Amino acid sequence: MLALGVLAGLSVLSLLTYGYLSWDSLGLGPAETEATRSELGQEPEAEGPNSRPHIIFILADDQGFRDVGYHGSEIRTPTLDKLAAEGVKLENYYVQPMCTPSRSQFITGKYQIHTGLQHSIIRPTQPNCLPLDNVTLPQKLKEVGYSTHMVGKWHLGFYRRECMPTQRGFDTFFGSLLGSGDYYTHFKCDSPGICGYDLYENDNAAWDHDNGIYSTQMYTQKVQQILASHNPRKPLFLYIAYQAVHSPLQAPGKYFEHYRSINNINRRRYAAMLACLDEAINNVTLALKKYGYYENSIIIYSSDNGGQPMAGGSNWPLRGSKGTYWEGGIRAVGFVHSPLLKNKGSVCKELVHITDWFPTLITLAEGQIDEDIQLDGYDIWETISEGRRSPRVDILHNIDPIYTKAKNGSWAAGYGIWNTAIQSAIRVNHWKLLTGNPGYSDWVPPQAFSNVGPNRWHNERVSWSAGKTVWLFNITADPYERVDLSARYPDVVKELLRRLSQFNKTAVPVRYPPKDPRSNPKLNGGVWGPWFKEDEKKKKSDKSKGANKQKKNKTKNKKKAN
């Protein structure tokens, strides 16, 4: 118990906050805001309290849990620190361990097991996308009069035109379809010889915008253009999915200025990328104020998954990294900033999951959630704004039936309730259970980012117990997952295994098709984009079947006549 108390104390220390800049020092005080509106011929915002709020959802890519100033990072993030300090910090906030899963759950409000995307990510060459029978958040917001715009990374599939962002509820789209690519040239190679251009405006390749501009800055310029051209008296949904700080590690030279003392080259580049992202979010916030949106806006900031230490990210003191179901893979940086919040400057420690944004934002927009849409998310606005208890008591982190099975997993190890060879993870109240192969599980402390290279990092290595395929942690008391309690509390293990089994009964089949050679950008003008067309053979086959039917019918009719 003493050890757990010390751990809890360390948890508090690791989340201490630091100093912040004022908006005046960033170049925009209240007087200047009103003056700017006057110059633009706009009246000061006078929306009533019942008007629909502007919703700005900012999703960072691969930002580690530690990699924000208020979590103790050496990387300076004055904008994020200030927005979070004046809003509500989400300190019990969970996402998924990889790109596609988090994005699909945000946009549908459903767990992966209910969309068929429970395994890995959508690869560029796969004929796969977010299933078309799933209603999306922008579609629901459009129903109640919102203009919907997306800027940044899609990564929810594009093999047919119906999968594109503009077909899934967005009025406009500017960004990339794939999971990563060069920040300047916007080219991406999926494998040797399978390379293409990946920058789109709506449904077409955006060759005209290929000016060698760093994507973080280019996306911010596009956001500023949208805000300048839209009428702030009409509700706006703006989804900004930055590419940063995902690999490849690239940043404009000026952002390295404060980080030349970081010896590890990957960490130094990552720091420069994050500094540029922080400045970009400052510029977005200034534009919201300048063009009259801010007073009636809700800004939500989230990372899509944990950081990747080999690519410069840090989740310390959490265990594990991106791609794993340890806390370092799924516990995210997140906050809400809005003049509409009742409890500003507070910390929310209630359980919140990325699926919760779907019902929360639709309710705030005065939209309707159809009864036949079986959501996994909850409306958590009162939890965030007023400090009430969260309606959420559990999170199914995932069940992946086709991930590499744990060699020593068995039904016996799962008390006959669950096959522990299967990769799964679930949280119920304070308890978290993992089965199968949960992924890379070391702790990577800050001093690991030295100049000695990954082979000599002083990682806190985990010595595996032979045959282990079940772990149980009290996350509230032990957020760093250092004390496995599965042997001490077998009844809790059984109860959580039963919950897993119940969830699994509602799962749909996994969608993870093999790659399609027709996806090669060389066959599509050098561009990654929709390639799927109905087989000519199938069409011919259908035609010949139809012709044969007609012949048979004619023969039958002749016989009857005779």
Coordinates of C-alpha atoms in Angstrom, one line a residue:
M1 CA 0.0 0.0 0.0
L2 CA 2.9 2.3 0.8
A3 CA 4.3 1.7 -2.7
L4 CA 1.0 2.5 -4.3
G5 CA 0.7 5.7 -2.3
V6 CA 4.2 6.7 -3.5
L7 CA 3.2 6.0 -7.0
A8 CA 0.0 8.1 -6.7
G9 CA 2.2 10.9 -5.3
L10 CA 4.5 10.6 -8.3
S11 CA 1.5 10.8 -10.6
V12 CA 0.5 14.1 -9.1
L13 CA 4.0 15.5 -9.3
S14 CA 4.3 14.4 -13.0
L15 CA 1.2 16.4 -13.9
L16 CA 2.3 19.7 -12.2
T17 CA 1.8 22.8 -14.4
Y18 CA 4.1 25.5 -15.4
G19 CA 3.8 29.2 -16.3
Y20 CA 1.9 30.5 -19.3
L21 CA 1.8 33.4 -21.7
S22 CA -1.1 35.8 -21.9
W23 CA -3.1 36.4 -25.1
D24 CA -1.8 40.0 -25.0
S25 CA 1.8 38.8 -25.2
L26 CA 0.8 36.6 -28.1
G27 CA -0.4 39.7 -29.9
L28 CA -4.1 39.8 -29.5
G29 CA -5.9 41.5 -26.6
P30 CA -9.6 42.2 -26.3
A31 CA -9.2 45.7 -27.7
E32 CA -7.3 44.6 -30.7
T33 CA -9.9 41.9 -31.4
E34 CA -12.8 44.4 -31.5
A35 CA -10.7 46.7 -33.6
T36 CA -10.0 43.9 -36.1
R37 CA -13.7 43.1 -36.3
S38 CA -14.5 46.7 -36.9
E39 CA -11.9 46.9 -39.7
L40 CA -13.6 43.9 -41.3
G41 CA -17.0 45.5 -41.1
Q42 CA -18.2 43.0 -38.6
E43 CA -20.3 43.7 -35.6
P44 CA -19.0 42.2 -32.3
E45 CA -20.4 38.7 -31.7
A46 CA -23.8 38.9 -30.1
E47 CA -25.0 35.3 -30.3
G48 CA -27.6 34.3 -27.8
P49 CA -26.9 31.6 -25.1
N50 CA -29.0 29.1 -27.0
S51 CA -27.2 29.5 -30.3
R52 CA -25.3 26.5 -31.6
P53 CA -21.6 26.7 -30.8
H54 CA -18.8 26.6 -33.3
I55 CA -16.9 23.3 -32.8
I56 CA -13.2 23.1 -33.5
F57 CA -11.7 19.6 -32.9
I58 CA -7.9 19.5 -33.2
L59 CA -6.3 16.1 -33.4
A60 CA -2.5 15.8 -33.0
D61 CA -0.7 12.7 -34.4
D62 CA 1.5 10.6 -32.2
Q63 CA 2.0 13.2 -29.4
G64 CA 3.3 11.4 -26.3
F65 CA 1.6 11.8 -22.9
R66 CA 4.6 13.6 -21.5
D67 CA 5.0 15.8 -24.5
V68 CA 3.2 18.9 -23.3
G69 CA 4.5 21.6 -21.0
Y70 CA 2.0 21.0 -18.3
H71 CA 3.0 17.3 -18.1
G72 CA 6.6 18.3 -17.3
S73 CA 8.1 18.1 -20.8
E74 CA 11.3 19.9 -21.7
I75 CA 9.6 20.9 -24.9
R76 CA 7.9 24.3 -24.7
T77 CA 4.2 24.4 -25.6
P78 CA 3.0 27.8 -24.3
T79 CA -0.2 27.8 -26.4
L80 CA -1.3 24.4 -25.3
D81 CA -0.4 25.1 -21.7
K82 CA -2.4 28.3 -21.7
L83 CA -5.5 26.9 -23.5
A84 CA -5.5 24.0 -21.1
A85 CA -5.0 26.1 -18.0
E86 CA -8.0 28.4 -18.9
G87 CA -10.1 25.4 -19.9
V88 CA -10.5 21.9 -18.5
K89 CA -7.6 19.4 -18.6
L90 CA -8.7 15.8 -19.2
E91 CA -6.5 13.7 -17.0
N92 CA -8.3 10.4 -17.3
Y93 CA -8.7 10.5 -21.1
Y94 CA -8.3 7.6 -23.4
V95 CA -8.0 7.1 -27.1
Q96 CA -6.9 4.1 -29.2
P97 CA -3.3 3.0 -29.7
M98 CA -3.1 3.8 -33.5
C99 CA -4.3 6.2 -36.1
T100 CA -7.3 4.6 -37.9
P101 CA -8.9 3.2 -34.7
S102 CA -9.0 6.5 -32.9
R103 CA -10.2 8.4 -35.9
S104 CA -13.0 5.9 -36.6
Q105 CA -14.2 5.9 -33.0
F106 CA -14.2 9.8 -32.9
I107 CA -16.2 10.1 -36.1
T108 CA -18.8 7.3 -35.3
G109 CA -19.0 7.1 -31.5
K110 CA -18.5 3.3 -31.8
Y111 CA -15.9 0.8 -30.6
Q112 CA -13.7 -0.9 -33.3
I113 CA -15.5 -4.2 -32.7
H114 CA -18.7 -2.5 -33.9
T115 CA -17.2 -1.2 -37.2
G116 CA -15.0 -4.1 -38.2
L117 CA -11.9 -2.1 -37.9
Q118 CA -10.5 -3.8 -34.8
H119 CA -7.3 -4.9 -36.4
S120 CA -4.4 -2.6 -37.1
I121 CA -4.9 0.4 -39.5
I122 CA -6.2 0.8 -43.0
R123 CA -3.3 0.3 -45.3
P124 CA -3.0 2.5 -48.5
T125 CA -3.2 -0.6 -50.8
Q126 CA -6.2 -2.2 -49.0
P127 CA -9.7 -2.1 -50.5
N128 CA -11.1 -1.0 -47.2
C129 CA -12.6 2.1 -45.5
L130 CA -14.9 3.1 -42.7
P131 CA -18.0 1.1 -43.5
L132 CA -20.5 3.1 -45.5
D133 CA -23.5 2.1 -43.3
N134 CA -22.0 4.1 -40.3
V135 CA -23.4 7.6 -39.8
T136 CA -20.6 10.1 -39.1
L137 CA -20.4 13.1 -36.9
P138 CA -20.2 15.7 -39.7
Q139 CA -23.3 14.1 -41.3
K140 CA -25.3 14.5 -38.1
L141 CA -24.1 18.1 -37.7
K142 CA -25.0 19.0 -41.3
E143 CA -28.6 17.9 -40.4
V144 CA -28.9 20.8 -38.0
G145 CA -27.4 23.4 -40.2
Y146 CA -23.6 23.2 -39.6
S147 CA -21.0 23.9 -42.3
T148 CA -18.5 21.1 -42.0
H149 CA -14.9 21.4 -43.0
M150 CA -11.9 19.0 -42.6
V151 CA -8.3 20.0 -42.9
G152 CA -5.5 17.4 -42.4
K153 CA -5.1 13.6 -42.2
W154 CA -8.1 11.4 -43.1
H155 CA -6.7 7.8 -42.8
L156 CA -10.2 6.2 -42.9
G157 CA -9.9 4.6 -46.3
F158 CA -10.3 5.9 -49.9
Y159 CA -10.4 2.9 -52.2
R160 CA -13.8 4.0 -53.7
R161 CA -15.2 7.5 -54.1
E162 CA -17.9 6.9 -51.5
C163 CA -15.2 6.6 -48.8
M164 CA -13.8 10.1 -49.4
P165 CA -14.3 12.8 -46.7
T166 CA -16.6 14.8 -48.9
Q167 CA -18.9 11.7 -49.2
R168 CA -18.8 11.1 -45.4
G169 CA -20.3 14.5 -44.3
F170 CA -17.7 17.2 -45.0
D171 CA -18.5 20.1 -47.2
T172 CA -14.9 20.6 -48.0
F173 CA -11.7 18.6 -47.4
F174 CA -8.0 19.7 -47.7
G175 CA -5.4 17.3 -46.6
S176 CA -4.0 13.8 -47.0
L177 CA -5.7 10.4 -47.4
L178 CA -3.0 8.2 -46.0
G179 CA -1.4 7.8 -42.6
S180 CA 1.9 9.5 -43.2
G181 CA 4.0 11.1 -45.9
D182 CA 6.6 13.8 -46.6
Y183 CA 5.8 17.1 -44.9
Y184 CA 7.0 19.1 -47.8
T185 CA 6.5 17.1 -51.0
H186 CA 3.4 15.2 -49.8
F187 CA 4.7 12.0 -51.4
K188 CA 4.4 8.6 -49.8
C189 CA 5.9 5.2 -50.6
D190 CA 4.0 2.2 -49.1
S191 CA 6.7 -0.2 -50.4
P192 CA 9.5 -0.1 -53.0
G193 CA 8.0 1.1 -56.3
I194 CA 4.6 1.8 -54.8
C195 CA 4.7 5.6 -54.4
G196 CA 2.4 8.4 -55.1
Y197 CA 1.3 12.0 -54.3
D198 CA -1.0 12.5 -51.4
L199 CA -2.5 16.0 -51.1
Y200 CA -6.1 16.5 -51.9
E201 CA -8.6 19.4 -52.2
N202 CA -12.0 17.9 -52.0
D203 CA -12.0 14.9 -54.4
N204 CA -9.0 15.9 -56.5
A205 CA -5.2 16.0 -56.2
A206 CA -4.2 19.5 -55.0
W207 CA -1.3 20.0 -57.4
D208 CA -1.8 23.7 -57.3
H209 CA -1.0 23.8 -53.6
D210 CA 2.2 21.9 -54.0
N211 CA 4.5 24.8 -53.2
G212 CA 6.9 23.0 -50.8
I213 CA 5.2 24.4 -47.7
Y214 CA 5.6 22.5 -44.5
S215 CA 2.2 20.7 -43.9
T216 CA 1.6 22.1 -40.4
Q217 CA 1.9 25.6 -41.7
M218 CA 0.0 24.9 -44.9
Y219 CA -2.9 23.3 -43.0
T220 CA -3.0 26.3 -40.6
Q221 CA -3.2 28.7 -43.6
K222 CA -6.1 26.7 -45.0
V223 CA -7.9 27.0 -41.6
Q224 CA -7.4 30.7 -41.6
Q225 CA -8.9 31.0 -45.1
I226 CA -12.0 28.9 -44.0
L227 CA -12.5 31.1 -41.0
A228 CA -12.1 34.3 -43.0
S229 CA -14.6 33.3 -45.6
H230 CA -17.3 31.7 -43.4
N231 CA -20.1 33.7 -41.7
P232 CA -19.5 33.4 -37.9
R233 CA -23.2 33.7 -37.3
K234 CA -23.7 30.3 -38.9
P235 CA -22.5 27.2 -36.9
L236 CA -19.2 25.8 -38.0
F237 CA -17.7 22.3 -37.5
L238 CA -13.9 22.4 -38.2
Y239 CA -12.0 19.2 -37.8
I240 CA -8.2 19.9 -37.9
A241 CA -6.2 16.7 -38.0
Y242 CA -2.6 17.7 -38.1
Q243 CA 0.1 15.4 -39.5
A244 CA 2.5 16.5 -36.8
V245 CA 4.2 15.0 -34.9
H246 CA 4.0 11.7 -36.8
S247 CA 7.2 10.5 -38.6
P248 CA 9.0 11.3 -40.9
L249 CA 10.7 13.7 -38.4
Q250 CA 10.8 17.0 -40.4
A251 CA 10.6 20.6 -39.3
P252 CA 11.6 24.1 -40.5
G253 CA 15.0 25.1 -39.3
K254 CA 13.9 28.0 -37.1
Y255 CA 12.1 25.7 -34.7
F256 CA 15.3 23.9 -33.7
E257 CA 16.6 27.1 -32.0
H258 CA 15.7 26.2 -28.5
Y259 CA 16.5 22.5 -28.7
R260 CA 20.1 22.2 -29.9
S261 CA 21.0 21.0 -26.5
I262 CA 19.0 17.8 -27.0
N263 CA 21.6 15.2 -28.0
N264 CA 19.2 12.6 -29.4
I265 CA 18.6 13.6 -33.0
N266 CA 15.1 12.1 -33.1
R267 CA 14.0 13.8 -29.9
R268 CA 15.5 17.1 -31.2
R269 CA 13.5 16.9 -34.5
Y270 CA 10.4 15.9 -32.6
A271 CA 10.7 18.9 -30.3
A272 CA 11.0 21.2 -33.3
M273 CA 7.9 19.7 -34.9
L274 CA 5.9 20.1 -31.6
A275 CA 7.1 23.7 -31.3
C276 CA 5.8 24.4 -34.8
L277 CA 2.5 22.7 -34.0
D278 CA 2.1 24.8 -30.8
E279 CA 2.6 27.9 -32.8
A280 CA 0.1 26.7 -35.4
I281 CA -2.6 26.2 -32.7
N282 CA -1.9 29.7 -31.5
N283 CA -2.5 31.0 -35.0
V284 CA -5.8 29.1 -35.2
T285 CA -6.9 30.6 -31.9
L286 CA -6.0 34.1 -33.0
A287 CA -8.0 33.6 -36.2
L288 CA -11.0 32.4 -34.2
K289 CA -10.8 35.7 -32.2
K290 CA -10.1 37.9 -35.2
Y291 CA -13.0 36.7 -37.3
G292 CA -15.6 36.6 -34.5
Y293 CA -16.0 32.9 -33.7
Y294 CA -14.2 32.6 -30.3
E295 CA -16.9 33.7 -27.8
N296 CA -19.3 31.0 -29.1
S297 CA -16.7 28.3 -29.8
I298 CA -15.7 25.0 -28.2
I299 CA -12.0 24.0 -28.9
I300 CA -11.2 20.4 -28.2
Y301 CA -7.6 19.2 -28.3
S302 CA -6.6 15.5 -28.4
S303 CA -3.7 13.3 -29.4
D304 CA -4.8 10.2 -31.4
N305 CA -2.5 7.8 -29.5
G306 CA 0.6 7.6 -27.4
G307 CA 4.1 8.6 -28.5
Q308 CA 6.6 6.4 -30.2
P309 CA 10.0 6.6 -28.3
M310 CA 12.0 5.4 -31.3
A311 CA 10.6 8.4 -33.2
G312 CA 11.2 10.9 -30.5
G313 CA 8.0 10.7 -28.4
S314 CA 7.8 10.3 -24.7
N315 CA 5.0 8.8 -22.5
W316 CA 7.0 8.8 -19.3
P317 CA 6.1 7.8 -16.6
L318 CA 3.5 5.7 -18.3
R319 CA 4.3 2.1 -19.5
G320 CA 4.5 1.2 -23.2
S321 CA 4.1 3.2 -26.4
K322 CA 2.0 3.7 -29.5
G323 CA 0.6 0.5 -30.9
T324 CA 0.2 -1.1 -27.4
Y325 CA -2.7 -1.3 -24.9
W326 CA -0.4 -0.3 -22.0
E327 CA -1.3 3.2 -20.7
G328 CA 1.5 4.8 -22.7
G329 CA -0.3 3.7 -25.9
I330 CA -3.8 4.8 -25.1
R331 CA -3.8 7.5 -22.4
A332 CA -3.7 10.8 -24.2
V333 CA -3.1 14.5 -23.9
G334 CA -6.5 16.2 -24.0
F335 CA -8.3 19.3 -22.9
V336 CA -11.3 21.5 -23.7
H337 CA -11.1 25.3 -24.0
S338 CA -14.2 27.4 -24.3
P339 CA -15.8 30.6 -23.0
L340 CA -18.9 28.4 -22.7
L341 CA -17.4 26.2 -19.9
K342 CA -18.8 26.7 -16.4
N343 CA -15.8 25.4 -14.5
K344 CA -12.9 27.0 -16.3
G345 CA -9.4 26.4 -15.0
S346 CA -10.2 22.9 -13.7
V347 CA -9.0 19.4 -14.0
C348 CA -11.3 16.5 -15.0
K349 CA -10.3 13.2 -13.6
E350 CA -13.5 11.4 -14.6
L351 CA -13.2 8.6 -17.2
V352 CA -13.5 10.0 -20.8
H353 CA -13.0 8.1 -24.1
I354 CA -12.7 9.4 -27.7
T355 CA -16.1 7.8 -28.6
D356 CA -17.7 10.2 -26.2
W357 CA -17.2 13.2 -28.5
F358 CA -19.8 11.9 -31.0
P359 CA -22.9 12.1 -28.7
T360 CA -21.5 15.1 -26.7
L361 CA -21.0 17.3 -29.7
I362 CA -24.3 16.3 -31.4
T363 CA -26.2 17.1 -28.2
L364 CA -24.4 20.5 -27.9
A365 CA -25.4 21.2 -31.5
E366 CA -29.0 20.4 -30.6
G367 CA -29.0 17.5 -33.0
Q368 CA -30.8 14.2 -32.7
I369 CA -29.2 10.8 -32.2
D370 CA -31.3 8.1 -33.9
E371 CA -32.5 5.3 -31.6
D372 CA -31.3 2.6 -34.0
I373 CA -27.7 4.0 -33.8
Q374 CA -26.2 1.9 -31.0
L375 CA -23.4 4.1 -29.7
D376 CA -20.5 3.2 -27.3
G377 CA -19.9 6.9 -26.4
Y378 CA -21.6 9.0 -23.7
D379 CA -22.6 12.6 -23.5
I380 CA -19.9 13.9 -21.1
W381 CA -20.4 17.7 -21.5
E382 CA -21.8 18.2 -17.9
T383 CA -18.8 16.1 -16.7
I384 CA -16.4 18.4 -18.4
S385 CA -18.1 21.8 -18.0
E386 CA -19.7 21.4 -14.5
G387 CA -17.5 18.8 -12.8
R388 CA -20.2 16.1 -12.5
R389 CA -19.6 12.4 -12.4
S390 CA -19.0 10.7 -15.7
P391 CA -21.7 8.4 -17.0
R392 CA -18.9 6.2 -18.3
V393 CA -17.7 3.4 -15.9
D394 CA -15.9 1.2 -18.4
I395 CA -14.0 1.2 -21.7
L396 CA -13.5 -1.6 -24.1
H397 CA -10.0 -0.8 -25.3
N398 CA -10.3 -3.5 -27.9
I399 CA -10.6 -7.1 -28.9
D400 CA -8.4 -8.1 -31.8
P401 CA -9.1 -11.7 -32.9
I402 CA -6.5 -11.8 -35.7
Y403 CA -3.6 -10.2 -33.9
T404 CA -0.7 -12.6 -33.3
K405 CA -1.9 -15.0 -30.7
A406 CA 0.1 -15.4 -27.4
K407 CA 1.8 -18.7 -27.5
N408 CA 0.9 -19.6 -23.9
G409 CA -2.6 -18.3 -23.9
S410 CA -5.5 -20.7 -23.4
W411 CA -9.1 -21.1 -22.2
A412 CA -7.8 -22.7 -19.1
A413 CA -5.7 -19.6 -18.3
G414 CA -9.0 -17.6 -18.8
Y415 CA -10.9 -19.8 -16.3
G416 CA -12.9 -21.3 -19.2
I417 CA -14.4 -17.8 -19.8
W418 CA -12.0 -16.4 -22.3
N419 CA -9.1 -17.5 -24.5
T420 CA -6.2 -15.5 -23.2
A421 CA -4.2 -16.1 -26.4
I422 CA -6.4 -13.3 -27.9
Q423 CA -5.2 -9.7 -27.6
S424 CA -7.7 -7.7 -25.6
A425 CA -7.9 -5.0 -23.0
I426 CA -10.7 -3.6 -20.9
R427 CA -11.1 -1.0 -18.2
V428 CA -13.9 -1.2 -15.6
N429 CA -13.9 1.5 -12.9
H430 CA -10.4 1.4 -11.3
W431 CA -9.5 -2.0 -12.8
K432 CA -7.8 -2.7 -16.1
L433 CA -7.3 -6.2 -17.6
L434 CA -5.1 -7.2 -20.5
T435 CA -4.9 -10.6 -22.2
G436 CA -2.8 -12.1 -25.0
N437 CA 0.1 -10.0 -26.4
P438 CA -0.4 -6.4 -25.3
G439 CA 2.7 -5.1 -27.1
Y440 CA 6.0 -3.5 -26.1
S441 CA 5.8 -2.9 -22.4
D442 CA 9.0 -1.1 -21.2
W443 CA 9.1 2.3 -19.5
V444 CA 11.3 4.7 -21.4
P445 CA 12.5 7.5 -19.0
P446 CA 13.6 10.9 -20.3
Q447 CA 17.3 10.2 -19.9
A448 CA 16.9 7.5 -22.6
F449 CA 16.9 10.3 -25.2
S450 CA 20.7 10.6 -25.1
N451 CA 23.1 10.5 -28.0
V452 CA 24.1 6.8 -27.5
G453 CA 21.5 5.4 -29.8
P454 CA 18.6 3.0 -29.1
N455 CA 20.8 0.0 -28.5
R456 CA 22.1 1.5 -25.3
W457 CA 19.0 3.2 -24.0
H458 CA 18.6 2.7 -20.3
N459 CA 15.1 1.4 -20.6
E460 CA 13.4 -0.1 -17.6
R461 CA 13.3 -3.6 -19.0
V462 CA 10.5 -6.0 -18.1
S463 CA 11.4 -9.6 -17.2
W464 CA 8.5 -11.7 -18.5
S465 CA 7.1 -14.5 -16.4
A466 CA 7.0 -17.6 -18.5
G467 CA 3.6 -18.3 -19.9
K468 CA 2.0 -15.0 -18.7
T469 CA -1.1 -13.9 -20.8
V470 CA -3.3 -12.1 -18.2
W471 CA -2.5 -8.9 -16.3
L472 CA -4.7 -6.9 -13.9
F473 CA -3.9 -3.4 -12.6
N474 CA -5.6 -0.9 -10.3
I475 CA -5.0 2.1 -12.6
T476 CA -6.2 4.7 -10.1
A477 CA -3.7 3.5 -7.5
D478 CA -1.0 2.4 -10.0
P479 CA -1.3 4.5 -13.2
Y480 CA 2.2 3.2 -14.3
E481 CA 1.2 -0.5 -14.3
R482 CA 4.0 -1.7 -12.2
V483 CA 2.1 -4.0 -9.8
D484 CA 0.3 -6.9 -11.5
L485 CA -2.6 -8.0 -9.3
S486 CA -4.1 -10.8 -11.4
A487 CA -2.9 -13.6 -9.0
R488 CA -4.1 -11.6 -5.9
Y489 CA -7.6 -10.9 -7.2
P490 CA -8.8 -13.9 -9.4
D491 CA -12.5 -13.0 -8.8
V492 CA -11.9 -9.5 -10.4
V493 CA -10.1 -11.2 -13.3
K494 CA -13.1 -13.5 -13.8
E495 CA -15.6 -10.6 -13.7
L496 CA -13.6 -8.6 -16.3
L497 CA -13.2 -11.7 -18.5
R498 CA -17.0 -12.1 -18.5
R499 CA -17.3 -8.5 -19.5
L500 CA -14.9 -9.1 -22.4
S501 CA -17.0 -12.2 -23.4
Q502 CA -20.2 -10.1 -23.4
F503 CA -18.6 -7.4 -25.6
N504 CA -17.3 -10.0 -28.0
K505 CA -20.8 -11.4 -28.6
T506 CA -21.7 -8.0 -30.2
A507 CA -18.6 -7.8 -32.4
V508 CA -18.9 -7.7 -36.2
P509 CA -16.5 -9.6 -38.5
V510 CA -13.0 -8.0 -38.9
R511 CA -12.5 -6.0 -42.1
Y512 CA -8.8 -6.5 -43.2
P513 CA -8.7 -7.4 -46.8
P514 CA -5.5 -8.3 -48.7
K515 CA -3.8 -5.6 -50.8
D516 CA -5.2 -4.8 -54.2
P517 CA -2.6 -4.3 -57.0
R518 CA -5.0 -1.8 -58.7
S519 CA -4.2 0.6 -55.8
N520 CA -0.8 1.4 -57.3
P521 CA -0.6 5.2 -57.9
K522 CA 1.2 4.5 -61.2
L523 CA -2.2 3.3 -62.5
N524 CA -3.9 6.5 -61.2
G525 CA -1.8 9.3 -62.6
G526 CA 0.9 9.1 -59.9
V527 CA -1.7 9.9 -57.2
W528 CA -3.0 7.9 -54.2
G529 CA -6.7 7.9 -54.7
P530 CA -9.9 5.9 -55.3
W531 CA -9.2 2.9 -57.6
F532 CA -12.0 0.4 -57.1
K533 CA -14.3 -0.3 -60.1
E534 CA -16.6 -3.1 -60.6
D535 CA -14.9 -5.9 -62.6
E536 CA -15.7 -5.9 -66.2
K537 CA -15.7 -9.7 -66.0
K538 CA -18.4 -9.6 -63.4
K539 CA -20.4 -7.2 -65.6
K540 CA -20.0 -9.5 -68.6
S541 CA -20.8 -12.5 -66.4
D542 CA -24.0 -10.8 -65.3
K543 CA -24.9 -9.9 -68.9
S544 CA -24.3 -13.5 -70.1
K545 CA -26.4 -14.9 -67.2
G546 CA -29.2 -12.5 -68.2
A547 CA -28.9 -13.5 -71.9
N548 CA -29.0 -17.2 -71.0
K549 CA -32.1 -16.6 -68.8
Q550 CA -33.8 -14.9 -71.7
K551 CA -33.0 -17.8 -74.1
K552 CA -34.3 -20.4 -71.6
N553 CA -37.6 -18.4 -71.2
K554 CA -38.0 -18.2 -75.0
T555 CA -37.5 -21.9 -75.3
K556 CA -40.0 -22.6 -72.5
N557 CA -42.6 -20.3 -74.2
K558 CA -42.1 -22.1 -77.5
K559 CA -42.7 -25.5 -75.9
K560 CA -45.8 -24.2 -74.2
A561 CA -47.1 -22.8 -77.5
N562 CA -46.5 -26.2 -79.2

